[in-house]
mmCIF file with all atom_site columns, C-alpha atoms in Angstrom:
data_model
loop_
_atom_site.group_PDB
_atom_site.id
_atom_site.type_symbol
_atom_site.label_atom_id
_atom_site.label_alt_id
_atom_site.label_comp_id
_atom_site.label_asym_id
_atom_site.label_entity_id
_atom_site.label_seq_id
_atom_site.pdbx_PDB_ins_code
_atom_site.Cartn_x
_atom_site.Cartn_y
_atom_site.Cartn_z
_atom_site.occupancy
_atom_site.B_iso_or_equiv
_atom_site.pdbx_formal_charge
_atom_site.auth_seq_id
_atom_site.auth_comp_id
_atom_site.auth_asym_id
_atom_site.auth_atom_id
_atom_site.pdbx_PDB_model_num
ATOM 1   C CA . MET A 1 1   ? -117.573 64.669 94.706  1.00 41.00 ? 1   MET A CA 1
ATOM 2   C CA . ILE A 1 2   ? -116.135 66.182 91.547  1.00 47.00 ? 2   ILE A CA 1
ATOM 3   C CA . VAL A 1 3   ? -112.849 64.761 90.293  1.00 45.00 ? 3   VAL A CA 1
ATOM 4   C CA . PHE A 1 4   ? -110.733 66.375 87.623  1.00 46.00 ? 4   PHE A CA 1
ATOM 5   C CA . ALA A 1 5   ? -108.356 64.136 85.719  1.00 45.00 ? 5   ALA A CA 1
ATOM 6   C CA . THR A 1 6   ? -105.471 65.830 84.002  1.00 46.00 ? 6   THR A CA 1
ATOM 7   C CA . GLY A 1 7   ? -103.038 65.408 81.145  1.00 47.00 ? 7   GLY A CA 1
ATOM 8   C CA . SER A 1 8   ? -102.008 61.769 81.082  1.00 48.00 ? 8   SER A CA 1
ATOM 9   C CA . ASP A 1 9   ? -103.960 58.699 80.113  1.00 55.00 ? 9   ASP A CA 1
ATOM 10  C CA . PRO A 1 10  ? -105.784 57.445 83.231  1.00 56.00 ? 10  PRO A CA 1
ATOM 11  C CA . GLU A 1 11  ? -105.416 53.847 82.027  1.00 74.00 ? 11  GLU A CA 1
ATOM 12  C CA . THR A 1 12  ? -101.700 53.625 82.806  1.00 81.00 ? 12  THR A CA 1
ATOM 13  C CA . THR A 1 13  ? -100.472 50.789 84.973  1.00 88.00 ? 13  THR A CA 1
ATOM 14  C CA . PRO A 1 14  ? -98.891  51.317 88.396  1.00 88.00 ? 14  PRO A CA 1
ATOM 15  C CA . GLU A 1 15  ? -95.577  50.156 86.891  1.00 89.00 ? 15  GLU A CA 1
ATOM 16  C CA . GLN A 1 16  ? -95.749  52.826 84.171  1.00 89.00 ? 16  GLN A CA 1
ATOM 17  C CA . ARG A 1 17  ? -96.531  55.471 86.770  1.00 90.00 ? 17  ARG A CA 1
ATOM 18  C CA . PHE A 1 18  ? -93.537  54.282 88.816  1.00 91.00 ? 18  PHE A CA 1
ATOM 19  C CA . GLU A 1 19  ? -91.249  54.846 85.819  1.00 91.00 ? 19  GLU A CA 1
ATOM 20  C CA . ARG A 1 20  ? -92.665  58.359 85.393  1.00 92.00 ? 20  ARG A CA 1
ATOM 21  C CA . LEU A 1 21  ? -92.116  59.126 89.088  1.00 92.00 ? 21  LEU A CA 1
ATOM 22  C CA . LEU A 1 22  ? -88.445  58.133 88.835  1.00 92.00 ? 22  LEU A CA 1
ATOM 23  C CA . SER A 1 23  ? -87.877  60.731 86.120  1.00 92.00 ? 23  SER A CA 1
ATOM 24  C CA . LEU A 1 24  ? -89.258  63.645 88.194  1.00 95.00 ? 24  LEU A CA 1
ATOM 25  C CA . PRO A 1 25  ? -87.198  66.089 90.294  1.00 96.00 ? 25  PRO A CA 1
ATOM 26  C CA . PRO A 1 26  ? -86.676  65.470 94.039  1.00 96.00 ? 26  PRO A CA 1
ATOM 27  C CA . SER A 1 27  ? -89.307  68.034 95.068  1.00 97.00 ? 27  SER A CA 1
ATOM 28  C CA . SER A 1 28  ? -91.979  66.146 93.125  1.00 96.00 ? 28  SER A CA 1
ATOM 29  C CA . LYS A 1 29  ? -90.902  62.860 94.701  1.00 96.00 ? 29  LYS A CA 1
ATOM 30  C CA . LEU A 1 30  ? -91.097  64.455 98.154  1.00 97.00 ? 30  LEU A CA 1
ATOM 31  C CA . VAL A 1 31  ? -94.613  65.775 97.502  1.00 97.00 ? 31  VAL A CA 1
ATOM 32  C CA . TYR A 1 32  ? -95.644  62.332 96.250  1.00 96.00 ? 32  TYR A CA 1
ATOM 33  C CA . LYS A 1 33  ? -94.207  60.760 99.423  1.00 96.00 ? 33  LYS A CA 1
ATOM 34  C CA . VAL A 1 34  ? -96.168  63.219 101.592 1.00 97.00 ? 34  VAL A CA 1
ATOM 35  C CA . LEU A 1 35  ? -99.361  62.263 99.756  1.00 96.00 ? 35  LEU A CA 1
ATOM 36  C CA . GLU A 1 36  ? -98.475  58.579 100.086 1.00 94.00 ? 36  GLU A CA 1
ATOM 37  C CA . GLN A 1 37  ? -98.220  58.865 103.877 1.00 95.00 ? 37  GLN A CA 1
ATOM 38  C CA . ALA A 1 38  ? -101.414 60.899 104.261 1.00 94.00 ? 38  ALA A CA 1
ATOM 39  C CA . ASP A 1 39  ? -104.615 59.237 105.445 1.00 92.00 ? 39  ASP A CA 1
ATOM 40  C CA . ALA A 1 40  ? -106.771 61.463 103.240 1.00 93.00 ? 40  ALA A CA 1
ATOM 41  C CA . PRO A 1 41  ? -106.375 63.876 100.313 1.00 95.00 ? 41  PRO A CA 1
ATOM 42  C CA . LEU A 1 42  ? -104.492 67.066 101.217 1.00 96.00 ? 42  LEU A CA 1
ATOM 43  C CA . THR A 1 43  ? -104.727 70.699 100.167 1.00 96.00 ? 43  THR A CA 1
ATOM 44  C CA . GLN A 1 44  ? -101.702 72.444 98.706  1.00 96.00 ? 44  GLN A CA 1
ATOM 45  C CA . GLY A 1 45  ? -101.157 74.272 101.998 1.00 95.00 ? 45  GLY A CA 1
ATOM 46  C CA . GLN A 1 46  ? -101.200 71.038 103.977 1.00 96.00 ? 46  GLN A CA 1
ATOM 47  C CA . ILE A 1 47  ? -98.711  69.466 101.568 1.00 97.00 ? 47  ILE A CA 1
ATOM 48  C CA . ARG A 1 48  ? -96.481  72.532 101.826 1.00 97.00 ? 48  ARG A CA 1
ATOM 49  C CA . GLU A 1 49  ? -96.493  72.404 105.629 1.00 97.00 ? 49  GLU A CA 1
ATOM 50  C CA . GLU A 1 50  ? -95.777  68.683 105.748 1.00 96.00 ? 50  GLU A CA 1
ATOM 51  C CA . ALA A 1 51  ? -93.018  68.769 103.107 1.00 96.00 ? 51  ALA A CA 1
ATOM 52  C CA . LEU A 1 52  ? -91.471  72.022 104.412 1.00 96.00 ? 52  LEU A CA 1
ATOM 53  C CA . LEU A 1 53  ? -91.301  73.378 100.863 1.00 96.00 ? 53  LEU A CA 1
ATOM 54  C CA . PRO A 1 54  ? -91.932  76.921 99.588  1.00 97.00 ? 54  PRO A CA 1
ATOM 55  C CA . ALA A 1 55  ? -95.333  77.563 97.994  1.00 96.00 ? 55  ALA A CA 1
ATOM 56  C CA . ARG A 1 56  ? -93.899  77.964 94.498  1.00 97.00 ? 56  ARG A CA 1
ATOM 57  C CA . THR A 1 57  ? -91.931  74.697 94.714  1.00 97.00 ? 57  THR A CA 1
ATOM 58  C CA . THR A 1 58  ? -95.005  72.861 95.977  1.00 97.00 ? 58  THR A CA 1
ATOM 59  C CA . ARG A 1 59  ? -97.150  74.222 93.126  1.00 96.00 ? 59  ARG A CA 1
ATOM 60  C CA . ASP A 1 60  ? -94.505  73.248 90.574  1.00 97.00 ? 60  ASP A CA 1
ATOM 61  C CA . ALA A 1 61  ? -94.147  69.747 92.028  1.00 97.00 ? 61  ALA A CA 1
ATOM 62  C CA . LEU A 1 62  ? -97.918  69.207 92.012  1.00 97.00 ? 62  LEU A CA 1
ATOM 63  C CA . SER A 1 63  ? -98.117  70.464 88.442  1.00 96.00 ? 63  SER A CA 1
ATOM 64  C CA . LYS A 1 64  ? -95.455  67.976 87.330  1.00 96.00 ? 64  LYS A CA 1
ATOM 65  C CA . LEU A 1 65  ? -97.152  65.142 89.203  1.00 96.00 ? 65  LEU A CA 1
ATOM 66  C CA . GLU A 1 66  ? -100.497 66.022 87.599  1.00 94.00 ? 66  GLU A CA 1
ATOM 67  C CA . ASP A 1 67  ? -98.932  66.200 84.125  1.00 94.00 ? 67  ASP A CA 1
ATOM 68  C CA . GLU A 1 68  ? -97.570  62.674 84.621  1.00 93.00 ? 68  GLU A CA 1
ATOM 69  C CA . GLY A 1 69  ? -100.896 61.344 85.915  1.00 92.00 ? 69  GLY A CA 1
ATOM 70  C CA . LEU A 1 70  ? -99.506  60.587 89.380  1.00 94.00 ? 70  LEU A CA 1
ATOM 71  C CA . VAL A 1 71  ? -101.967 62.671 91.397  1.00 95.00 ? 71  VAL A CA 1
ATOM 72  C CA . VAL A 1 72  ? -105.667 63.382 91.105  1.00 94.00 ? 72  VAL A CA 1
ATOM 73  C CA . GLU A 1 73  ? -107.021 66.851 91.822  1.00 94.00 ? 73  GLU A CA 1
ATOM 74  C CA . GLN A 1 74  ? -110.415 67.141 93.503  1.00 92.00 ? 74  GLN A CA 1
ATOM 75  C CA . LEU A 1 75  ? -112.667 70.036 94.435  1.00 92.00 ? 75  LEU A CA 1
ATOM 76  C CA . TYR A 1 76  ? -112.370 71.074 98.087  1.00 90.00 ? 76  TYR A CA 1
ATOM 77  C CA . VAL A 1 77  ? -116.017 71.572 99.019  1.00 90.00 ? 77  VAL A CA 1
ATOM 78  C CA . PRO A 1 78  ? -115.568 73.891 102.073 1.00 91.00 ? 78  PRO A CA 1
ATOM 79  C CA . ASP A 1 79  ? -113.580 76.375 99.942  1.00 90.00 ? 79  ASP A CA 1
ATOM 80  C CA . ALA A 1 80  ? -113.983 76.145 96.162  1.00 89.00 ? 80  ALA A CA 1
ATOM 81  C CA . ARG A 1 81  ? -110.803 78.183 95.656  1.00 91.00 ? 81  ARG A CA 1
ATOM 82  C CA . LYS A 1 82  ? -108.762 75.269 97.001  1.00 93.00 ? 82  LYS A CA 1
ATOM 83  C CA . ARG A 1 83  ? -108.165 71.804 95.637  1.00 94.00 ? 83  ARG A CA 1
ATOM 84  C CA . LEU A 1 84  ? -107.458 68.464 97.257  1.00 95.00 ? 84  LEU A CA 1
ATOM 85  C CA . TYR A 1 85  ? -104.692 66.244 95.936  1.00 96.00 ? 85  TYR A CA 1
ATOM 86  C CA . GLU A 1 86  ? -104.567 62.478 96.169  1.00 95.00 ? 86  GLU A CA 1
ATOM 87  C CA . ARG A 1 87  ? -101.866 60.199 94.822  1.00 94.00 ? 87  ARG A CA 1
ATOM 88  C CA . ARG A 1 88  ? -102.396 57.428 92.313  1.00 92.00 ? 88  ARG A CA 1
ATOM 89  C CA . SER A 1 89  ? -100.688 54.180 93.208  1.00 89.00 ? 89  SER A CA 1
ATOM 90  C CA . VAL A 1 90  ? -97.331  53.238 91.772  1.00 87.00 ? 90  VAL A CA 1
ATOM 91  C CA . GLU A 1 91  ? -95.603  49.895 91.825  1.00 88.00 ? 91  GLU A CA 1
ATOM 92  C CA . ALA A 1 92  ? -91.985  49.070 91.122  1.00 83.00 ? 92  ALA A CA 1
ATOM 93  C CA . PRO A 1 93  ? -91.566  46.533 88.336  1.00 80.00 ? 93  PRO A CA 1
ATOM 94  C CA . GLU A 1 94  ? -90.024  43.322 89.654  1.00 77.00 ? 94  GLU A CA 1
ATOM 95  C CA . GLU A 1 95  ? -86.950  43.638 87.424  1.00 65.00 ? 95  GLU A CA 1
ATOM 96  C CA . ALA A 1 96  ? -86.432  47.367 88.090  1.00 53.00 ? 96  ALA A CA 1
ATOM 97  C CA . ASP A 1 97  ? -82.957  48.588 88.974  1.00 58.00 ? 97  ASP A CA 1
ATOM 98  C CA . LEU A 1 98  ? -83.628  51.018 91.773  1.00 57.00 ? 98  LEU A CA 1
ATOM 99  C CA . PRO A 1 99  ? -81.062  53.743 92.469  1.00 60.00 ? 99  PRO A CA 1
ATOM 100 C CA . ALA A 1 100 ? -79.171  53.180 95.703  1.00 54.00 ? 100 ALA A CA 1
#
């Protein structure tokens, strides 16, 4: 399996990734939530169907998540034109003030 890491430092902690996730737009948070609930990595089309988002919004959300190091992109072996996306874990700091 080939894995492509993007943009951010892969050595970030789950707490740091949580802080980054909080700063992203709602569409990115929704895409992350879809990936969180999935049993396996998903293609962009599968994410789009599950999140009920337009293709362009899904691409933008995935791009932002990749830039922040919150998802990992993998090669989709059956069709090399597609990619699989898998979330990286996040963890709320114990003293975090979560929005209501």
